[in-house]
Amino acid sequence: MIYFIIIITRENDNNNKEYCSCEVTEQLQISEDINNMTDKKNGREYLGYVLEKLKERITEISLSLVEGQKEIEGMHEYYWENYTEMDQYGYENYDNQQALFRQISANEEQLILKQRFRRMADSPFFGRVDFIYEGEDEPEIFYIGIGNFAEKAGHIPLVYDWRAPVSGLFYDYDKGPASYEAPMGEIHGEVASKWQYKIRNGKMIYEFESDVKIDDEILKAELGSNGEVQLKNIIRTIQKEQNAIIRNTKDRIMVIQGAAGSGKTSVALHRIAYLLYHDRQNLKSSNILILSPNGVFSDYISHILPELGEENIKEMSFDLFAYKQLRDTVSDCEDRYDEIERRIRFPQKASLAEEKQSMEFINLMERYLVELEDRLMNFKDVEYKGFVKKESEIIELFYFKFQDFPLLSRMDAVADYFIDEVETLRNRDLADDEKDLIREKFMKLYVTGDLYVIYSQFLKENGYKGLPRVSYEKRKLKYEDVYPVLYLKYRLQSQQGRSNIKHLVVDEMQDYSRLQYEILQRIFSCKMTILGDRAQTMDDKQQDVLKFLPKIFGRDIHKIIMNKSYRNTIEIASYANQLAGIEDMELFERHGAPVEEKIFADVSHAAEKIAETLKLGEEEYETAAVVLRTEKEAEHMWLLLKEILGEKGFDVKERLSYLDRNSTSFKKGLTVTTFYLAKGLEFDQVFAVFPQKDQTPLVRQARYIAATRALHELHMYEVEK
């Protein structure tokens, strides 16, 4: 085959390169070195060749790192021996420092590259596509792995990154006509064959040709394996419909409504990895923020991006974000879990959380804000060392010149205007303490600038109970009031822009209220990936956010429905769907044990049964969970199991964990937790334990969430007391 190769390189933090090839009129013969050295059609032989080259590259990098470290040490030594004699203007010192920084940076890049190649040595590739370019007779063979690998930097890859344009052929096409979008345009041809490989520790476990699609048997094997402590990457089994989501770079806001176990979180994270690869010039890991449910879930997904060759990204819960934003107003805030626990304990007591985060409540606040412009002000002359700003002038500036400023930031602008006038007339800059004194005089024209007081007054005027009149140290907002106060903060005060965040990922979208989305729209003007499952709403009824999101973010939202469940066996998924009244879910054909349902007199008897039924061991499962209704119930179960399993010789110290809202990590073994902290996680074996008498809508939702956490085996237990 004859081609002219255009190598388009795009350096990234890991020294990856992106490559493409095209046929041109003036053709040149490509070197057939690889084909001469090894049979590229023979996967096992090619594996040996790639492993050999990986070993060589790792050795080269190791030597380079040693030399680089010597350079760094030499620069340090030179500086300390000669710094007293360097030129007085510091040019030599500056040059030395810059050279040092460049060498340190080069070493860091080499170290990252070495780590990536070491990971690749375990499994250099997992797929292969043989593609015949339009007008050609012989196929070009592309091996696909977790990252690009070439014998030398700038050479044709031996293995292509799963995100490379040509790799899309592996995921999107069966045997026959195909095309892919390369940087120079669409490339047409034909897929001659596709292969799948499983390689572990550098050894070929299996290889086979798959003419149709990513084989269901491979997918079954992957899904049927024991659960990990962390979410698995899915690059070996990405389905065509998932690949379309991952490679979507056009839509500003993508909303994924996915069934439990549909892989929506995995797809969203792989999409982030793809976007980082695709737009490395403009998008860095530091430009992405994930709003995740809790700290445990953050740990659960934390390895995915590093595994895919990218740096980890910032994660936090929206509740934590809100608390950080309101620390200047209150000393503490409740979170969503406080609200859930309260509603479970007192189901008869009406919750105001839904009401206070509704569109109607937002409209009430907006009407109040209009009135506040007049009611919050007490205008009068302001004087400073003979300079006076008349009340009428202040009013003019406040209501007209600076009318676009938020209300509680507007007087700051008026003060700065007065300061400029004074400095101009005195022909000198004022000291900082003088400026602070002037600003203080202007800020006193507000009746109050305390958001806590303003919100409390708003509540009382609209028929609600006001907030307690207490000092800052004793101020703690109930969950129902957290986001209304945060909304007022963003409406009344100027906020620092978050232009550094270029992509926001919102997980568990069904648990966010209309008000919370209104706040997100004000904070972030970036691209977004929003995902969730309305059936897993932690509320009395399911919430479909797709009904109001277009009104908040605009109509350029791309909605995607993922209705196929991969996580659970058919037996578990069917049972869970019956609990939630779901009828339109497509189930992946994987069978397992039937769901066990039992009723116990009390929790102690349930704990005894769990201890008997638990399957954890080398020949059995790696992860199991006991999922309960409340923190109190979960802690009680944990203590019971600690005693019962301890007597049976189970290593409770290392293999029994209790997860509460303050937990940030978890490990293999048996985990005891609440349904709301188990969301997003998965376990080989799940025991759900709920009070038989509690059939409230919220707890029915909790049962569904608990059931869908099970990969292979589900036990649904009810206790009479």
mmCIF file of C-alpha atoms in Angstrom, residues 16 19 77 96 101 168 189 210 268 288 348 460 623 655 692:
data_model
loop_
_atom_site.group_PDB
_atom_site.id
_atom_site.type_symbol
_atom_site.label_atom_id
_atom_site.label_comp_id
_atom_site.label_asym_id
_atom_site.label_seq_id
_atom_site.Cartn_x
_atom_site.Cartn_y
_atom_site.Cartn_z
ATOM 1 C CA ASN A 16 0.452 11.862 23.441
ATOM 2 C CA TYR A 19 -2.101 10.952 14.022
ATOM 3 C CA GLU A 77 24.906 23.378 42.303
ATOM 4 C CA ASN A 96 19.078 29.755 35.192
ATOM 5 C CA PHE A 101 11.750 25.011 35.501
ATOM 6 C CA GLY A 168 -14.540 5.005 16.049
ATOM 7 C CA GLY A 189 -13.842 2.614 3.042
ATOM 8 C CA SER A 210 -16.153 -10.473 15.714
ATOM 9 C CA ALA A 268 -20.335 10.740 31.046
ATOM 10 C CA ILE A 288 -13.883 20.644 34.619
ATOM 11 C CA GLN A 348 -46.802 13.067 58.759
ATOM 12 C CA LYS A 460 -42.444 36.661 57.496
ATOM 13 C CA THR A 623 -18.192 -6.772 47.371
ATOM 14 C CA ARG A 655 -13.610 -6.350 55.625
ATOM 15 C CA GLN A 692 -42.329 -3.691 56.786
#
